[in-house]
PDB file of C-alpha atoms in Angstrom:
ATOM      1  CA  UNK A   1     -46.251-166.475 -14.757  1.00 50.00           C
ATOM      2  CA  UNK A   2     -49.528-164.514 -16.270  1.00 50.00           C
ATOM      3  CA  UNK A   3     -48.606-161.482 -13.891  1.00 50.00           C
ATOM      4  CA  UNK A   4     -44.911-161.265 -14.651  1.00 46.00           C
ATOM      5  CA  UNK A   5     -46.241-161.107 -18.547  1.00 49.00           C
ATOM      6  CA  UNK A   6     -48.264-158.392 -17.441  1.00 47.00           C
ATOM      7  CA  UNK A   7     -45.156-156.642 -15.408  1.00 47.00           C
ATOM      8  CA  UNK A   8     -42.706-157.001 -18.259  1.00 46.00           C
ATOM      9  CA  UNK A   9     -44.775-154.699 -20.954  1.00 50.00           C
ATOM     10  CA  UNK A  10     -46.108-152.310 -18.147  1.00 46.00           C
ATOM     11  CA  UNK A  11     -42.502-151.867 -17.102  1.00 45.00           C
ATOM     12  CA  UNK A  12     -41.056-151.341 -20.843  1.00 47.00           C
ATOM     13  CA  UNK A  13     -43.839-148.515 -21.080  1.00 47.00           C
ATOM     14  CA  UNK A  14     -43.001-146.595 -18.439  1.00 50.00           C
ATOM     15  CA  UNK A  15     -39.344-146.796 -19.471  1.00 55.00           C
ATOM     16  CA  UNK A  16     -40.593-144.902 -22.435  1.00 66.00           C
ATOM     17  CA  UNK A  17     -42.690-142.086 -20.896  1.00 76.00           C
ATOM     18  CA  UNK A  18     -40.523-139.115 -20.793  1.00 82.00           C
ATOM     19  CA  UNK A  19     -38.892-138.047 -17.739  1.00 93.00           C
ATOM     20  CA  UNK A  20     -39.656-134.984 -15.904  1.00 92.00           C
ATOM     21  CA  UNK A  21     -37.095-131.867 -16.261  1.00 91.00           C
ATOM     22  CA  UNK A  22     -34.737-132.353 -13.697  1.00 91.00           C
ATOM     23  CA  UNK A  23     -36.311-129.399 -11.286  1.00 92.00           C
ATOM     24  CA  UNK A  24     -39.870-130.156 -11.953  1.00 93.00           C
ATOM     25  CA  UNK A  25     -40.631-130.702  -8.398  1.00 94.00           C
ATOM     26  CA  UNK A  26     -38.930-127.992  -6.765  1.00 93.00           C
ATOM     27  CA  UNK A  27     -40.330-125.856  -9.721  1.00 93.00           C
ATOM     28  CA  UNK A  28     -38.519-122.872 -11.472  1.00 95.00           C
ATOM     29  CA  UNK A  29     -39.045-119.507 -11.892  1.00 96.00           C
ATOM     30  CA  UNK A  30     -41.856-117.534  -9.734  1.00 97.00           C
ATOM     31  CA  UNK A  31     -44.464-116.406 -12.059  1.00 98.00           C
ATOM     32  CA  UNK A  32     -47.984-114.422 -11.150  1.00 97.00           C
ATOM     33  CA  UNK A  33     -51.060-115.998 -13.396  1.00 98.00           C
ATOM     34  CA  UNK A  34     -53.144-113.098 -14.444  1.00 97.00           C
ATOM     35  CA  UNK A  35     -56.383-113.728 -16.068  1.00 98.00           C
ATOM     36  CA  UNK A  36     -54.989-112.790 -19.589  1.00 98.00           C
ATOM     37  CA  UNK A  37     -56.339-113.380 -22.945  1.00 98.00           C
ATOM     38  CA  UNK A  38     -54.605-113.120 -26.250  1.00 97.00           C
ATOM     39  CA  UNK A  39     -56.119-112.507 -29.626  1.00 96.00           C
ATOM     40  CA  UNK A  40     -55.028-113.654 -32.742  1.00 91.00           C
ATOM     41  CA  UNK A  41     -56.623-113.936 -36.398  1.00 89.00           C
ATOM     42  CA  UNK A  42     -59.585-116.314 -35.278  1.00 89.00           C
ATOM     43  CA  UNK A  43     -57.641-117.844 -32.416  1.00 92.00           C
ATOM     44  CA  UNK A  44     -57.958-116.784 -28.570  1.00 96.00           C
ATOM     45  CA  UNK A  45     -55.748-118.369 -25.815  1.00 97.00           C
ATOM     46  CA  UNK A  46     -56.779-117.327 -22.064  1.00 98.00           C
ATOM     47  CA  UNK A  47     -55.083-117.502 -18.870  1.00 98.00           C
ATOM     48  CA  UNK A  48     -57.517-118.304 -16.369  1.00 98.00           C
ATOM     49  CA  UNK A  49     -56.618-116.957 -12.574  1.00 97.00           C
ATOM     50  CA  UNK A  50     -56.118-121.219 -11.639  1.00 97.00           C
ATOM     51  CA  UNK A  51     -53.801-121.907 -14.498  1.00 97.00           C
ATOM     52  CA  UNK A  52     -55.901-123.189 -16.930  1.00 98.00           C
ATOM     53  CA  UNK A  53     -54.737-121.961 -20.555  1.00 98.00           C
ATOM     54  CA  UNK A  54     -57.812-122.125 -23.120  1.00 97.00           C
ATOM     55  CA  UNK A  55     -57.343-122.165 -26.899  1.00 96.00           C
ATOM     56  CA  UNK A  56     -60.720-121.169 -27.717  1.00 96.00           C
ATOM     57  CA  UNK A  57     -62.421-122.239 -25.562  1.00 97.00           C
ATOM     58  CA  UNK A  58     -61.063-125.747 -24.757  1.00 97.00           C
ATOM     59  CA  UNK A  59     -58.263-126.229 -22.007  1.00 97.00           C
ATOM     60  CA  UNK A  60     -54.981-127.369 -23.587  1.00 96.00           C
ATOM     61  CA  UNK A  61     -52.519-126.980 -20.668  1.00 97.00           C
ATOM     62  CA  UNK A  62     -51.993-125.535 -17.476  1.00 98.00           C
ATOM     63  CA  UNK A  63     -49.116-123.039 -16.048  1.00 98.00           C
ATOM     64  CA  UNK A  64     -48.798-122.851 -12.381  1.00 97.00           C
ATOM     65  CA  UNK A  65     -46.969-120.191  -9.827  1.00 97.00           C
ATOM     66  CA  UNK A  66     -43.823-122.292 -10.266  1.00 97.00           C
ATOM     67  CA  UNK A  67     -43.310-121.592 -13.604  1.00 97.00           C
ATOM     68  CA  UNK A  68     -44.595-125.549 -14.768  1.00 97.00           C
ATOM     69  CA  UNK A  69     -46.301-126.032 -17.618  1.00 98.00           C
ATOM     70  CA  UNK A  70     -47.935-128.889 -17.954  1.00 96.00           C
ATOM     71  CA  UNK A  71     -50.934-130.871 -19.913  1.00 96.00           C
ATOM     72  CA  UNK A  72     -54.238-132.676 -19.608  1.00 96.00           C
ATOM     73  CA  UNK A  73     -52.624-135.238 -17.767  1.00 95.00           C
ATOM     74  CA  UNK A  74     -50.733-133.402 -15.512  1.00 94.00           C
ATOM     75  CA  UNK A  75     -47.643-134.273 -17.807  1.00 96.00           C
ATOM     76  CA  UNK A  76     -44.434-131.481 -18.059  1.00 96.00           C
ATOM     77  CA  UNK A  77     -44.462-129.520 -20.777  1.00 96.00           C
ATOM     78  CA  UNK A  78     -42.167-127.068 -20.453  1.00 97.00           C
ATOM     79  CA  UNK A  79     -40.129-125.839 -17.031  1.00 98.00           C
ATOM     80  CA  UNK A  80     -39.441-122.228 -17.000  1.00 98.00           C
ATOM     81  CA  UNK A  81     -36.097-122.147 -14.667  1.00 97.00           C
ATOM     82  CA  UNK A  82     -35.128-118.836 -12.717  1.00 97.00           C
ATOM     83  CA  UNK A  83     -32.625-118.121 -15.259  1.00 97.00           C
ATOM     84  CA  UNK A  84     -35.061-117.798 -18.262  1.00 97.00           C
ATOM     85  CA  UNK A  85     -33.960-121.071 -19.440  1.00 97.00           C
ATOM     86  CA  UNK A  86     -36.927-123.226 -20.650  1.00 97.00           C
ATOM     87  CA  UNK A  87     -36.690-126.988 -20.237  1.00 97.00           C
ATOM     88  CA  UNK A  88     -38.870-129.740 -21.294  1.00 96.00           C
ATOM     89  CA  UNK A  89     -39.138-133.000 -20.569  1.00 96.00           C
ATOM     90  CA  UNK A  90     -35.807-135.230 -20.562  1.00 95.00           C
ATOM     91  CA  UNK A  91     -34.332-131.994 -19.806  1.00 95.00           C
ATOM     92  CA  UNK A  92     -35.009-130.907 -23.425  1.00 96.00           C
ATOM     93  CA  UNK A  93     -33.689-127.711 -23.926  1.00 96.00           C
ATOM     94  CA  UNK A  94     -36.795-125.529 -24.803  1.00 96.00           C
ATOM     95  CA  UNK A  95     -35.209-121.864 -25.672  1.00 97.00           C
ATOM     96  CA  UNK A  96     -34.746-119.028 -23.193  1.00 97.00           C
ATOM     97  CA  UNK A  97     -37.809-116.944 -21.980  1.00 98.00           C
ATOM     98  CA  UNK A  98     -37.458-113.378 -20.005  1.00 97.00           C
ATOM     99  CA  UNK A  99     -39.884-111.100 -19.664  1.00 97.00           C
ATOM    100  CA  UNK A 100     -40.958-109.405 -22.973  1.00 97.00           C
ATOM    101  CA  UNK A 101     -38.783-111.932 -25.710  1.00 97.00           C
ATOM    102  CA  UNK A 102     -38.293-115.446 -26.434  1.00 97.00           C
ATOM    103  CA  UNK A 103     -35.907-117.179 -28.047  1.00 96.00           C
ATOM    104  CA  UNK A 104     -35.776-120.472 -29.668  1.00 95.00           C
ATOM    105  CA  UNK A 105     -33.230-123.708 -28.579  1.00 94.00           C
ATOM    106  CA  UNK A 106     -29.499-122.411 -29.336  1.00 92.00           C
ATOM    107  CA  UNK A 107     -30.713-118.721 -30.732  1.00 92.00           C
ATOM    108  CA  UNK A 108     -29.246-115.737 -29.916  1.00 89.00           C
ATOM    109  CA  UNK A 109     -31.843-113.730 -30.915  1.00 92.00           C
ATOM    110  CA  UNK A 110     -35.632-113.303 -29.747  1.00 95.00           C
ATOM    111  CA  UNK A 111     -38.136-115.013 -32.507  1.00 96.00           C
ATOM    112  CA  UNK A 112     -41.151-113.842 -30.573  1.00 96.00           C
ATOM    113  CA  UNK A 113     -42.173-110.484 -28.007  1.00 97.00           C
ATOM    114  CA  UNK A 114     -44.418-109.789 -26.064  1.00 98.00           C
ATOM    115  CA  UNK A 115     -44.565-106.364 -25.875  1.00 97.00           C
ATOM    116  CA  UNK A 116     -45.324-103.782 -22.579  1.00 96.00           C
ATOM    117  CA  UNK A 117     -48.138-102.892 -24.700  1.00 96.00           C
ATOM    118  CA  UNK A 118     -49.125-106.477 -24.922  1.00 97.00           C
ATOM    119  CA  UNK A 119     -48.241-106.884 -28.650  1.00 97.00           C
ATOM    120  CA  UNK A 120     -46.868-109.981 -30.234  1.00 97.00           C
ATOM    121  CA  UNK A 121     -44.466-109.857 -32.883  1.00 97.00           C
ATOM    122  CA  UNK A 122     -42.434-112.785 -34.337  1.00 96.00           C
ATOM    123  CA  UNK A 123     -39.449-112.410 -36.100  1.00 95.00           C
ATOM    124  CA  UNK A 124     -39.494-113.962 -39.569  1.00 89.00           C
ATOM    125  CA  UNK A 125     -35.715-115.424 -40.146  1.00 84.00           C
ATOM    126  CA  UNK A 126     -34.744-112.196 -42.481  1.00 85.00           C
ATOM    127  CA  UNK A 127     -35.231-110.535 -39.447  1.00 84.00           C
ATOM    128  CA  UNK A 128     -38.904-108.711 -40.596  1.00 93.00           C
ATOM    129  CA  UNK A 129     -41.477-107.764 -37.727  1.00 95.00           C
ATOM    130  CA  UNK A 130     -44.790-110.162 -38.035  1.00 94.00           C
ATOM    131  CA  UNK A 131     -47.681-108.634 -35.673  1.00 95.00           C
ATOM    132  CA  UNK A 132     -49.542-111.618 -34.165  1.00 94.00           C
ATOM    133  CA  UNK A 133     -52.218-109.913 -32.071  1.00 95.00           C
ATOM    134  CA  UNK A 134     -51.769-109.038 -28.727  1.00 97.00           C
ATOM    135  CA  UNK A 135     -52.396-110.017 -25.275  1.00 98.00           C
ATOM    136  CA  UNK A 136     -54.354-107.897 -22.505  1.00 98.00           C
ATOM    137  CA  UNK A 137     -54.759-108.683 -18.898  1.00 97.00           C
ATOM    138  CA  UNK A 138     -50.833-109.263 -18.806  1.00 96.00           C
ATOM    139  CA  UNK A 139     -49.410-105.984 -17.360  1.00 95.00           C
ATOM    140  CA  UNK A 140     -50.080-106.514 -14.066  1.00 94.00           C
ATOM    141  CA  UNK A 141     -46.455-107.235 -12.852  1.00 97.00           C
ATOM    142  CA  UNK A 142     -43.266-107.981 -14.668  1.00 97.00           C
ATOM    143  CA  UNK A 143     -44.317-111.947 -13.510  1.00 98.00           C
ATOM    144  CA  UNK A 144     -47.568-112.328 -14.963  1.00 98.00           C
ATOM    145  CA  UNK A 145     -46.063-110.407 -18.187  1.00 98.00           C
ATOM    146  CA  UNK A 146     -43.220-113.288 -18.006  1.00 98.00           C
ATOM    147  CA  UNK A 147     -46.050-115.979 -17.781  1.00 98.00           C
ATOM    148  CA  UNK A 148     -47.933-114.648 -20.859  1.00 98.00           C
ATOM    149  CA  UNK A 149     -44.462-114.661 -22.958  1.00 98.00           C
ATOM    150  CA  UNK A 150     -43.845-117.837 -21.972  1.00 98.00           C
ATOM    151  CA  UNK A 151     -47.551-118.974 -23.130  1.00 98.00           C
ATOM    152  CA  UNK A 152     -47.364-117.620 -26.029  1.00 97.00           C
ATOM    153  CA  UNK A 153     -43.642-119.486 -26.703  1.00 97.00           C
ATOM    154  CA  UNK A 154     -44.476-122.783 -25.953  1.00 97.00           C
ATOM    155  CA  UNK A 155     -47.744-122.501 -27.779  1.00 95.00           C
ATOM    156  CA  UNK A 156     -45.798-120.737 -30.468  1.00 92.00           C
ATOM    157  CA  UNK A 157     -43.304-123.837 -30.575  1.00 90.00           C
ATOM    158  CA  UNK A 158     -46.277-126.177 -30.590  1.00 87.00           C
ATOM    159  CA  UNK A 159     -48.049-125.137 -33.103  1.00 80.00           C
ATOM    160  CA  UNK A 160     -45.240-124.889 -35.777  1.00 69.00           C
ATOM    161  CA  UNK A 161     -43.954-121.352 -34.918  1.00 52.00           C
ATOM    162  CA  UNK A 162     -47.153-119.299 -35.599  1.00 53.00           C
ATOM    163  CA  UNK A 163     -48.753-117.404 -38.431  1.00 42.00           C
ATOM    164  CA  UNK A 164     -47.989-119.714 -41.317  1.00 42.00           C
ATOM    165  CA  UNK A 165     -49.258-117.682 -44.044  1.00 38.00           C
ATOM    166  CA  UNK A 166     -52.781-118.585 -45.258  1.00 37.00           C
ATOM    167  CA  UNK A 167     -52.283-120.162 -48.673  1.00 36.00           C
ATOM    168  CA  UNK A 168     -54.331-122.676 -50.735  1.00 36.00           C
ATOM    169  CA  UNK A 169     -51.461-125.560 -49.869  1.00 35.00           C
ATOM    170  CA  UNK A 170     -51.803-125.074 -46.296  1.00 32.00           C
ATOM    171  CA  UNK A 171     -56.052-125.503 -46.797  1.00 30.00           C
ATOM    172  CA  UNK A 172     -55.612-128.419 -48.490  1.00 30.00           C
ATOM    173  CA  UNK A 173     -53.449-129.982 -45.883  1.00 28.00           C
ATOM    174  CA  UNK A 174     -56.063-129.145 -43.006  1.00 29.00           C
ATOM    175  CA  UNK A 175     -54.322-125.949 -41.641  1.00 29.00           C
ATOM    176  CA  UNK A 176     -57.373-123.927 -42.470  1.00 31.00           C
ATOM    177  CA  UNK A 177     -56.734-121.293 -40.071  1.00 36.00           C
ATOM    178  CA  UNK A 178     -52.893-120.556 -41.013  1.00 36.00           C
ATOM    179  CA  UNK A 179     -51.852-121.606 -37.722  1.00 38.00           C
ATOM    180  CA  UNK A 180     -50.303-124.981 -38.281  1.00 37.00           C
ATOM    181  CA  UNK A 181     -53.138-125.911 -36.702  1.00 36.00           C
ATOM    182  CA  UNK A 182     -55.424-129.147 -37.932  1.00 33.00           C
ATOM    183  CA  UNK A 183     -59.637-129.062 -37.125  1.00 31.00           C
ATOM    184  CA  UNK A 184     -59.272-131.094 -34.746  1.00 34.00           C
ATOM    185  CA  UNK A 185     -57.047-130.702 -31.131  1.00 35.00           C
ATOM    186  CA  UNK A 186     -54.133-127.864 -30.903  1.00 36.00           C
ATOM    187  CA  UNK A 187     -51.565-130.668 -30.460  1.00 32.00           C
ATOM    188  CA  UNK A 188     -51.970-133.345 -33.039  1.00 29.00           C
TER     189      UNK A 188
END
């Protein structure tokens, strides 16, 4: 009796961890993983040869050859699929990524590039050009550009779009560094 109480809640957990996107194992798209770094305000994200993807400093996911991204705990993240479609978990529909734009779930338009020259811009929704940095180390070959735009949208995504605008609201509410980020971990 004491182990089926144990079964029973184990069991109703795992029916809530969210399933894998439907090709996760086979994987998607072929990327290259360059040893990239982009630089932004007072944030840098780096693309280490293995995978690793640093947000100053600190490892906060990992991207792999088969166009997976995935987290700390080797959970998906995001699935990049051959045809630029980007899927998350539960088969989440994540946006479209090619090689130098992004764009967001059901948009026809790009919100963020990542330019040949290794510029980022985001689109603000009046259509204005943002520059947010720019990324070096990506131009090896049109894959390893495609891995740095995708990067840079699902970290985009996660931390609430990019470049909030610095303003004495967004201080008080812990987003010192107008990145919708908090002080403490990249993904609250």
């Amino acid at each position: 009796m004491r182990r089926l109480a144990l079964v029973v809640p184990l069991s109703l957990l795992a029916a809530c961890a969210p399933v894998p996107p439907a090709n996760w194992v086979r994987g998607g798209a072929l990327l290259d993983i360059p040893r990239a770094r982009w630089a932004v305000a007072d944030l840098t994200v780096d693309i280490m040869p293995d995978g690793k993807i640093l947000v100053n400093g600190e490892h906060q996911l990992s991207v792999d050859r088969g166009g997976r991204v995935f987290g700390l705990e080797a959970e998906p993240v995001a699935l990049l699929e051959p045809d630029g479609r980007v899927t998350g978990p539960n088969d989440d529909p994540l946006g479209q990524v090619g090689v130098l734009h992004a764009s967001l779930p059901r948009q026809a338009n790009a919100w963020i590039t990542v330019a040949e020259s290794g510029a980022v811009i985001r689109y603000a929704e009046d259509g204005e050009r943002e520059p947010l940095g720019a990324w070096m180390g990506c131009e090896a070959t049109a894959r390893a550009h495609q891995a740095c735009t995708l990067i840079t949208h699902v970290l985009g995504m996660r931390m609430g779009k990019l470049a909030r605008p610095r303003t004495p609201d967004a201080l008080q509410m812990g987003l010192g560094n107008g990145l919708g980020l908090g002080t403490g971990s990249l993904f609250p």
